[in-house]
Amino acid sequence: MAKIMPTTVAPMPPVDGLPIERSDPFDPPAVLAALREERPISRLRYPDGSLGWLVTSYPLARAVLADPRFSRRRELQRAPRRIAFEEEHPGPSEPGFFIGMDPPEHTRYRRQLTSHFTVRRMRELEDRIARITAEHLDAMERHGSPADLVAEFALPIPSLVICELLGVPYTDREKFQHDTRVLLHLESTFEEAMGALVSLRQYLHGLVVRKRAEPADDLISTLISGGALDDEEIAGIAVLLLIAGHETTANMLGLGTFALLRHPDQLAALRADPLLVENAVEELLRYLTIVHIGPTRAALEDVELGGEVVRAGEVVTLSLPAANRDPERFEDPEELDLRRSATGHLAFGHGIHQCLGQQLARIEMRTGFNALFSRFPNLRLAVEPEDVQLRTDMAIYGVHSLPVAW
Ligand code: HEM
């Protein structure tokens, strides 16, 4: 096979760690836009000192995510900036934690789950999600104005939904919400993050053992009776689904509400036409792209990408927020325009690891936004916008709290 030769381009100093500091709550760091324009694949210095790549354009990010020559195996990745739960030299993924695996292991796990997350299966949950949403809005009304939208609405709804789906007692929420917070906090020490992960794993393993003895009508029990997976594997899947299932959607609901309150013309359009919500949710996903660190992929062989050669073993970080603001793919990408077609955005990733829970997240958001804005026609921020606490210190971006009044 012919050896791939790099094209000659002027050397540019590597970016030192993935930039995540923002000057606007809704816009990705400006430096990412500059990189996308000048050099959509740039050298990136990882915190462990290794040299890899940072991809900021839509076509290159999508190409990497679809390319089997780029691996998701955990032990090959490097964190693009310090993340508490990422070791400098990580070991292989724990059983069941399939987001850190390649085929055929990844396929074996994912195959057990896809039928439980189809559009049809998620539609069946719609009524239940609508009821859960209404109950939380009732509680928020009883609480009275002002209230913290994250505590009353954005966090509990996806938490309760994923608990019911998995069969995790919601009464244990303080435990798993706390562990998840510690795990995803960029300021946690490695020991703290690992402690939280081990504690989540033990908790869910105990639950799997109990359900083996006393099955119920839930996903964990179904996986047990399927017979293809052992308790360790099911516990690993449950950890992944529990973390991914509540933190992400919660932040889209919180940050999405903040964004709509700051774009009154867009909010008015949504209020005037609740059917717009399907489109609006895709646009909010694109515009806000809360997965702001990573994902990463490691090259399994030398690969030519955008005029550069990524050498075997080098790690590539895909900036999803930058890719989703690529003017080559989306017209006026800096505008929040609920009427545009934002389909094809990368907020849920792309390729074989594309978000398993995306249909569930969509239903939670469509139901959540419409119910919230119809229940509280005068919903407004209860603090100055500058005082909203942003999650630049977390692995998933969003708002820590959102004080609202009505
Ligand atoms: C708005 C909410 C959400 C966003 C923005 C989001 C985003 C993402 C992204 C970007 C990935 C791909 C990561 C990669 O390629 O390395 C992913 C994967 C994943 N997500 Fe989500 N997610 C959301 C909600 C959910 C929910 C509700 C669940 C669970 C019910 C979930 C479960 C998963 C799982 C299991 C994976 C790994 C899939 C695999 O490796 O095959 N996510 N998500």
Coordinates of C-alpha atoms and ligand atoms in Angstrom, one line a residue:
M1 CA 0.0 0.0 0.0
A2 CA 1.3 3.5 -0.9
K3 CA 2.6 5.4 2.1
I4 CA 0.5 8.5 2.8
M5 CA 2.5 11.7 2.6
P6 CA 1.4 14.8 4.4
T7 CA 0.7 17.9 2.3
T8 CA 3.1 20.8 3.1
V9 CA 1.4 23.5 5.1
A10 CA 2.9 26.2 7.3
P11 CA 3.5 24.8 10.8
M12 CA 1.1 26.3 13.4
P13 CA 1.6 26.0 17.2
P14 CA -0.7 23.3 18.7
V15 CA -3.8 24.3 20.6
D16 CA -3.0 23.7 24.3
G17 CA -5.9 21.7 25.6
L18 CA -9.5 21.9 24.3
P19 CA -10.8 25.5 24.8
I20 CA -14.1 25.5 26.6
E21 CA -14.2 29.0 28.2
R22 CA -17.0 31.1 26.7
S23 CA -17.8 34.8 26.3
D24 CA -21.5 34.1 25.6
P25 CA -23.6 31.5 27.4
F26 CA -24.9 30.1 24.1
D27 CA -22.0 30.4 21.8
P28 CA -19.0 28.0 21.6
P29 CA -15.6 29.6 22.5
A30 CA -14.7 32.1 19.7
V31 CA -11.3 30.5 19.2
L32 CA -13.1 27.3 17.8
A33 CA -14.7 29.3 15.1
A34 CA -11.4 30.9 14.1
L35 CA -9.8 27.4 14.0
R36 CA -12.7 26.1 11.8
E37 CA -12.1 28.9 9.4
E38 CA -8.3 28.7 9.3
R39 CA -7.5 25.1 9.8
P40 CA -10.5 22.7 10.6
I41 CA -8.1 20.0 11.6
S42 CA -5.5 21.5 14.0
R43 CA -2.8 20.1 16.2
L44 CA -4.0 19.7 19.8
R45 CA -1.7 19.2 22.8
Y46 CA -3.4 16.9 25.3
P47 CA -3.0 17.4 29.1
D48 CA -0.8 14.3 29.3
G49 CA 1.6 16.0 26.9
S50 CA 0.8 13.9 23.8
L51 CA 0.1 15.5 20.5
G52 CA -3.2 14.8 18.7
W53 CA -5.8 16.7 16.7
L54 CA -8.8 18.9 17.1
V55 CA -11.5 18.8 14.4
T56 CA -13.9 21.8 14.2
S57 CA -15.7 21.5 10.9
Y58 CA -18.9 19.6 10.2
P59 CA -17.7 17.4 7.3
L60 CA -14.5 16.3 9.0
A61 CA -16.2 15.6 12.3
R62 CA -18.9 13.6 10.6
A63 CA -16.3 11.7 8.6
V64 CA -14.3 10.7 11.6
L65 CA -17.4 9.6 13.5
A66 CA -18.4 7.4 10.6
D67 CA -15.0 5.9 9.9
P68 CA -14.1 2.5 11.4
R69 CA -10.4 3.3 11.2
F70 CA -11.1 5.6 14.2
S71 CA -11.6 3.7 17.5
R72 CA -13.7 4.5 20.5
R73 CA -11.9 2.0 22.7
R74 CA -11.4 3.7 26.1
E75 CA -7.8 2.5 26.6
L76 CA -6.8 4.3 23.3
Q77 CA -8.3 7.7 24.2
R78 CA -6.8 10.8 25.8
A79 CA -8.9 13.5 27.5
P80 CA -8.6 16.7 25.5
R81 CA -8.6 18.6 28.8
R82 CA -8.4 17.5 32.4
I83 CA -11.6 15.5 33.2
A84 CA -11.7 14.0 36.6
F85 CA -12.8 10.5 35.6
E86 CA -10.3 10.2 32.7
E87 CA -7.0 8.6 33.8
E88 CA -3.9 9.7 31.9
H89 CA -3.6 6.1 30.6
P90 CA -7.1 4.7 30.9
G91 CA -7.7 1.0 31.1
P92 CA -10.3 -0.8 29.0
S93 CA -14.0 -0.1 29.6
E94 CA -15.7 -2.0 32.4
P95 CA -18.1 -4.7 31.3
G96 CA -21.3 -3.2 29.9
F97 CA -20.0 0.3 29.5
F98 CA -20.2 0.0 25.8
I99 CA -19.6 3.6 24.9
G100 CA -15.9 2.9 25.3
M101 CA -15.8 -0.2 23.0
D102 CA -15.5 -1.0 19.3
P103 CA -17.3 -3.8 17.4
P104 CA -17.8 -6.6 17.9
E105 CA -18.1 -6.0 21.7
H106 CA -19.9 -2.7 21.2
T107 CA -22.4 -4.4 18.7
R108 CA -23.0 -7.3 21.2
Y109 CA -24.2 -4.8 23.9
R110 CA -26.0 -2.4 21.7
R111 CA -28.0 -5.1 19.9
Q112 CA -29.5 -6.0 23.3
L113 CA -30.8 -2.5 23.7
T114 CA -31.8 -1.0 20.3
S115 CA -35.3 -2.6 20.3
H116 CA -36.0 -0.9 23.7
F117 CA -35.2 2.6 22.3
T118 CA -37.0 2.7 19.0
V119 CA -39.2 5.6 18.0
R120 CA -42.2 3.3 18.5
R121 CA -41.2 2.2 22.0
M122 CA -40.5 5.7 23.0
R123 CA -43.9 6.9 21.6
E124 CA -45.5 4.4 24.0
L125 CA -43.9 6.3 26.8
E126 CA -45.3 9.7 25.7
D127 CA -48.4 9.7 27.9
R128 CA -46.3 8.7 31.0
I129 CA -43.8 11.5 30.2
A130 CA -46.6 14.0 29.7
R131 CA -48.0 13.0 33.1
I132 CA -44.7 13.2 34.9
T133 CA -44.1 16.6 33.3
A134 CA -47.6 17.9 34.4
E135 CA -47.0 16.7 38.0
H136 CA -43.7 18.6 38.2
L137 CA -45.3 21.7 36.8
D138 CA -48.0 21.4 39.4
A139 CA -45.4 21.1 42.1
M140 CA -43.6 24.1 40.7
E141 CA -46.8 26.1 40.8
R142 CA -47.4 25.1 44.4
H143 CA -43.8 26.0 45.2
G144 CA -44.6 29.5 43.9
S145 CA -42.7 32.1 42.0
P146 CA -39.7 32.4 41.9
A147 CA -38.3 28.9 41.6
D148 CA -35.2 27.1 40.3
L149 CA -36.2 25.6 37.0
V150 CA -33.4 23.0 37.2
A151 CA -34.4 21.7 40.6
E152 CA -38.1 21.8 40.0
F153 CA -38.3 20.7 36.3
A154 CA -35.2 20.2 34.2
L155 CA -33.4 17.6 36.4
P156 CA -36.3 15.6 38.0
I157 CA -38.2 14.9 34.8
P158 CA -35.5 13.0 32.9
S159 CA -34.3 11.5 36.2
L160 CA -37.7 10.0 36.9
V161 CA -38.2 8.8 33.4
I162 CA -34.9 6.9 33.1
C163 CA -35.5 5.5 36.6
E164 CA -38.9 4.1 35.6
L165 CA -37.5 2.8 32.4
L166 CA -34.6 1.0 34.0
G167 CA -36.4 0.0 37.2
V168 CA -34.2 2.1 39.5
P169 CA -36.1 3.4 42.6
Y170 CA -36.5 7.2 42.2
T171 CA -36.3 7.5 46.0
D172 CA -32.6 6.8 45.6
R173 CA -32.2 9.9 43.3
E174 CA -30.1 11.9 45.8
K175 CA -27.5 9.2 45.7
F176 CA -27.2 8.8 42.0
Q177 CA -27.6 12.5 41.2
H178 CA -24.9 13.3 43.7
D179 CA -22.5 10.6 42.3
T180 CA -23.1 11.7 38.7
R181 CA -22.4 15.3 39.7
V182 CA -19.1 14.4 41.3
L183 CA -18.2 12.2 38.3
L184 CA -18.9 14.9 35.7
H185 CA -17.4 17.8 37.7
L186 CA -14.1 18.9 36.1
E187 CA -12.8 20.1 39.5
S188 CA -13.3 16.7 41.2
T189 CA -10.1 14.8 41.9
F190 CA -9.5 11.6 40.1
E191 CA -10.1 9.7 43.4
E192 CA -13.4 11.5 44.0
A193 CA -14.6 10.7 40.5
M194 CA -13.6 7.1 40.7
G195 CA -15.2 6.8 44.1
A196 CA -18.5 8.1 42.6
L197 CA -18.2 5.7 39.7
V198 CA -17.5 2.6 41.9
S199 CA -20.3 3.6 44.2
L200 CA -22.8 3.9 41.3
R201 CA -21.6 0.6 40.0
Q202 CA -22.0 -1.2 43.3
Y203 CA -25.4 0.4 43.8
L204 CA -26.7 -0.8 40.4
H205 CA -25.0 -4.2 40.8
G206 CA -27.0 -4.7 44.0
L207 CA -30.1 -3.7 42.2
V208 CA -29.4 -6.3 39.4
V209 CA -28.9 -9.0 42.0
R210 CA -32.2 -8.1 43.7
K211 CA -34.1 -8.1 40.4
R212 CA -32.7 -11.5 39.4
A213 CA -34.5 -12.8 42.5
E214 CA -37.6 -10.6 42.0
P215 CA -38.1 -9.5 38.4
A216 CA -40.3 -6.5 37.6
D217 CA -41.6 -4.9 34.4
D218 CA -38.5 -2.8 33.6
L219 CA -35.4 -2.8 31.3
I220 CA -33.0 -4.3 33.9
S221 CA -35.3 -7.2 34.5
T222 CA -35.8 -7.7 30.7
L223 CA -32.0 -7.8 30.2
I224 CA -31.7 -10.3 33.0
S225 CA -34.4 -12.6 31.5
G226 CA -32.8 -12.2 28.0
G227 CA -30.0 -14.4 29.3
A228 CA -27.3 -13.0 27.1
L229 CA -25.6 -10.8 29.7
D230 CA -24.2 -11.4 33.2
D231 CA -24.9 -9.2 36.3
E232 CA -21.6 -7.2 35.9
E233 CA -22.5 -6.4 32.3
I234 CA -26.1 -5.4 33.1
A235 CA -24.8 -3.2 36.0
G236 CA -22.4 -1.5 33.5
I237 CA -25.2 -0.8 31.0
A238 CA -27.4 0.5 33.8
V239 CA -24.6 2.9 35.0
L240 CA -24.2 4.2 31.4
L241 CA -27.9 4.6 30.8
L242 CA -28.5 6.2 34.2
I243 CA -25.8 8.8 33.8
A244 CA -26.4 9.5 30.1
G245 CA -30.2 9.4 30.6
H246 CA -30.6 12.2 33.1
E247 CA -27.7 14.7 32.9
T248 CA -27.9 15.4 29.2
T249 CA -31.6 16.0 28.8
A250 CA -31.7 17.9 32.0
N251 CA -29.2 20.4 30.6
M252 CA -31.0 20.7 27.3
L253 CA -34.2 21.6 29.2
G254 CA -32.4 24.1 31.5
L255 CA -30.1 25.7 28.9
G256 CA -32.9 25.5 26.2
T257 CA -35.3 27.4 28.4
F258 CA -32.6 30.0 29.2
A259 CA -31.9 30.4 25.4
L260 CA -35.7 30.7 24.6
L261 CA -36.2 33.4 27.3
R262 CA -33.2 35.3 25.8
H263 CA -34.7 35.0 22.3
P264 CA -38.3 36.3 22.8
D265 CA -39.2 36.4 19.1
Q266 CA -38.3 32.7 18.9
L267 CA -40.2 31.9 22.0
A268 CA -43.2 33.8 20.7
A269 CA -43.1 31.7 17.5
L270 CA -43.1 28.5 19.6
R271 CA -45.9 29.6 21.8
A272 CA -48.0 30.6 18.8
D273 CA -47.5 27.2 17.2
P274 CA -46.9 24.2 19.5
L275 CA -46.4 22.0 16.4
L276 CA -43.2 23.9 15.8
V277 CA -41.7 22.1 18.8
E278 CA -40.4 19.2 16.8
N279 CA -38.3 21.5 14.7
A280 CA -37.5 23.7 17.6
V281 CA -36.0 20.9 19.6
E282 CA -33.6 19.9 16.7
E283 CA -32.5 23.6 16.4
L284 CA -32.0 23.9 20.1
L285 CA -29.9 20.7 20.0
R286 CA -27.8 22.1 17.2
Y287 CA -27.5 25.6 18.6
L288 CA -26.7 24.6 22.1
T289 CA -24.7 21.3 21.6
I290 CA -24.2 20.6 25.3
V291 CA -21.6 17.8 24.7
H292 CA -18.8 20.3 24.7
I293 CA -15.8 18.1 25.6
G294 CA -15.0 15.4 23.1
P295 CA -16.0 13.0 21.9
T296 CA -12.6 11.6 21.0
R297 CA -11.5 8.8 18.6
A298 CA -8.1 7.2 18.2
A299 CA -6.7 6.3 14.8
L300 CA -6.1 2.6 14.3
E301 CA -3.9 3.3 11.2
D302 CA -2.5 6.3 9.4
V303 CA -5.5 8.2 8.0
E304 CA -5.5 11.2 5.6
L305 CA -8.0 13.8 6.9
G306 CA -8.5 17.2 5.5
G307 CA -5.0 17.4 4.0
E308 CA -3.3 16.2 7.2
V309 CA -2.2 12.7 8.1
V310 CA -3.4 11.4 11.4
R311 CA -0.9 8.8 12.5
A312 CA -1.9 5.5 14.0
G313 CA -2.4 5.9 17.7
E314 CA -3.1 9.7 17.6
V315 CA -6.2 10.9 19.3
V316 CA -8.7 13.2 17.5
T317 CA -11.1 15.4 19.4
L318 CA -14.3 16.3 17.6
S319 CA -15.7 19.6 18.7
L320 CA -19.5 19.1 18.2
P321 CA -20.4 22.7 19.2
A322 CA -18.0 24.0 16.5
A323 CA -19.2 21.5 13.9
N324 CA -22.8 22.4 14.5
R325 CA -22.0 26.1 13.8
D326 CA -20.2 25.4 10.5
P327 CA -21.5 27.9 7.9
E328 CA -20.6 25.4 5.2
R329 CA -23.4 23.2 6.5
F330 CA -25.9 25.5 8.2
E331 CA -26.9 28.9 6.9
D332 CA -26.4 31.7 9.4
P333 CA -25.3 29.2 12.0
E334 CA -25.0 31.7 14.8
E335 CA -28.7 32.4 14.6
L336 CA -31.2 30.5 16.7
D337 CA -34.0 30.0 14.2
L338 CA -36.6 27.5 15.3
R339 CA -38.1 27.3 11.8
R340 CA -35.0 26.1 10.1
S341 CA -34.3 22.5 9.3
A342 CA -31.5 21.6 11.7
T343 CA -31.6 17.8 10.9
G344 CA -28.3 16.3 10.4
H345 CA -26.8 18.1 13.3
L346 CA -24.2 16.3 15.3
A347 CA -25.5 17.0 18.9
F348 CA -26.2 13.3 19.3
G349 CA -23.0 12.3 17.6
H350 CA -23.0 10.2 14.4
G351 CA -22.1 6.7 13.3
I352 CA -22.3 3.5 15.4
H353 CA -22.1 5.3 18.7
Q354 CA -24.8 7.8 17.9
C355 CA -26.9 8.5 21.0
L356 CA -29.0 5.5 21.9
G357 CA -31.4 7.6 23.9
Q358 CA -32.0 10.3 21.3
Q359 CA -35.7 9.4 20.7
L360 CA -36.4 9.5 24.4
A361 CA -34.6 12.8 24.8
R362 CA -36.6 14.3 21.9
I363 CA -39.9 13.3 23.5
E364 CA -38.9 14.6 26.9
M365 CA -37.9 18.0 25.3
R366 CA -40.9 18.3 23.1
T367 CA -43.3 17.6 25.9
G368 CA -41.3 19.6 28.4
F369 CA -41.0 22.8 26.4
N370 CA -44.6 22.9 25.3
A371 CA -46.0 22.1 28.7
L372 CA -43.7 24.6 30.5
F373 CA -44.5 27.6 28.2
S374 CA -48.2 26.9 28.1
R375 CA -48.4 26.5 31.9
F376 CA -46.5 29.7 32.5
P377 CA -47.2 32.2 29.8
N378 CA -45.3 34.9 31.7
L379 CA -42.2 32.8 32.5
R380 CA -39.2 35.1 32.8
L381 CA -35.7 35.0 34.4
A382 CA -35.7 35.9 38.1
V383 CA -32.1 37.1 38.0
E384 CA -30.0 39.1 35.6
P385 CA -28.8 36.9 32.6
E386 CA -25.2 37.5 33.7
D387 CA -25.9 35.9 37.0
V388 CA -27.1 32.5 35.6
Q389 CA -24.5 30.0 36.7
L390 CA -23.1 28.2 33.6
R391 CA -21.7 24.7 33.7
T392 CA -18.3 25.5 32.2
D393 CA -17.0 23.4 35.0
M394 CA -18.8 20.2 34.0
A395 CA -18.3 17.6 31.3
I396 CA -21.8 18.3 30.1
Y397 CA -22.5 22.0 29.4
G398 CA -25.7 23.7 30.6
V399 CA -26.9 25.7 33.6
H400 CA -26.4 24.8 37.3
S401 CA -29.6 26.5 38.2
L402 CA -32.1 28.8 36.4
P403 CA -34.1 31.1 38.7
V404 CA -37.4 31.9 37.0
A405 CA -40.5 33.9 37.9
W406 CA -44.0 33.9 36.5
Ligands
HEM1 C1 -30.4 15.8 24.8 C2 -29.9 14.8 25.4 C3 -28.7 14.0 24.9 C4 -27.6 14.4 24.2 C5 -27.2 15.8 23.7 C6 -26.8 13.2 24.1 C7 -25.6 13.1 23.4 C8 -24.9 12.0 23.1 C9 -23.7 11.9 22.2 C10 -23.0 13.1 21.6 C11 -23.3 10.6 22.1 C12 -22.2 10.1 21.3 C13 -20.8 10.0 22.0 C14 -19.7 9.5 21.2 O1 -19.8 9.4 20.0 O2 -18.7 9.2 21.7 C15 -24.2 9.9 23.0 C16 -24.2 8.5 23.2 C17 -25.0 7.8 24.0 N1 -26.1 8.3 24.7 FE1 -26.8 10.2 24.6 N2 -27.4 12.1 24.7 C18 -28.6 12.6 25.2 C19 -29.6 11.8 25.9 C20 -29.4 10.5 26.2 C21 -30.4 9.7 26.9 C22 -31.8 10.2 27.4 C23 -29.9 8.4 27.0 C24 -30.4 7.2 27.7 C25 -31.6 6.9 27.8 C26 -28.6 8.4 26.3 C27 -27.8 7.3 26.2 C28 -26.6 7.3 25.4 C29 -25.8 6.1 25.3 C30 -26.1 4.7 25.9 C31 -24.8 6.4 24.4 C32 -23.7 5.5 23.9 C33 -24.1 4.9 22.6 C34 -23.0 4.0 22.0 O3 -21.8 4.0 22.4 O4 -23.4 3.2 21.2 N3 -28.4 9.7 25.8 N4 -25.2 10.7 23.5

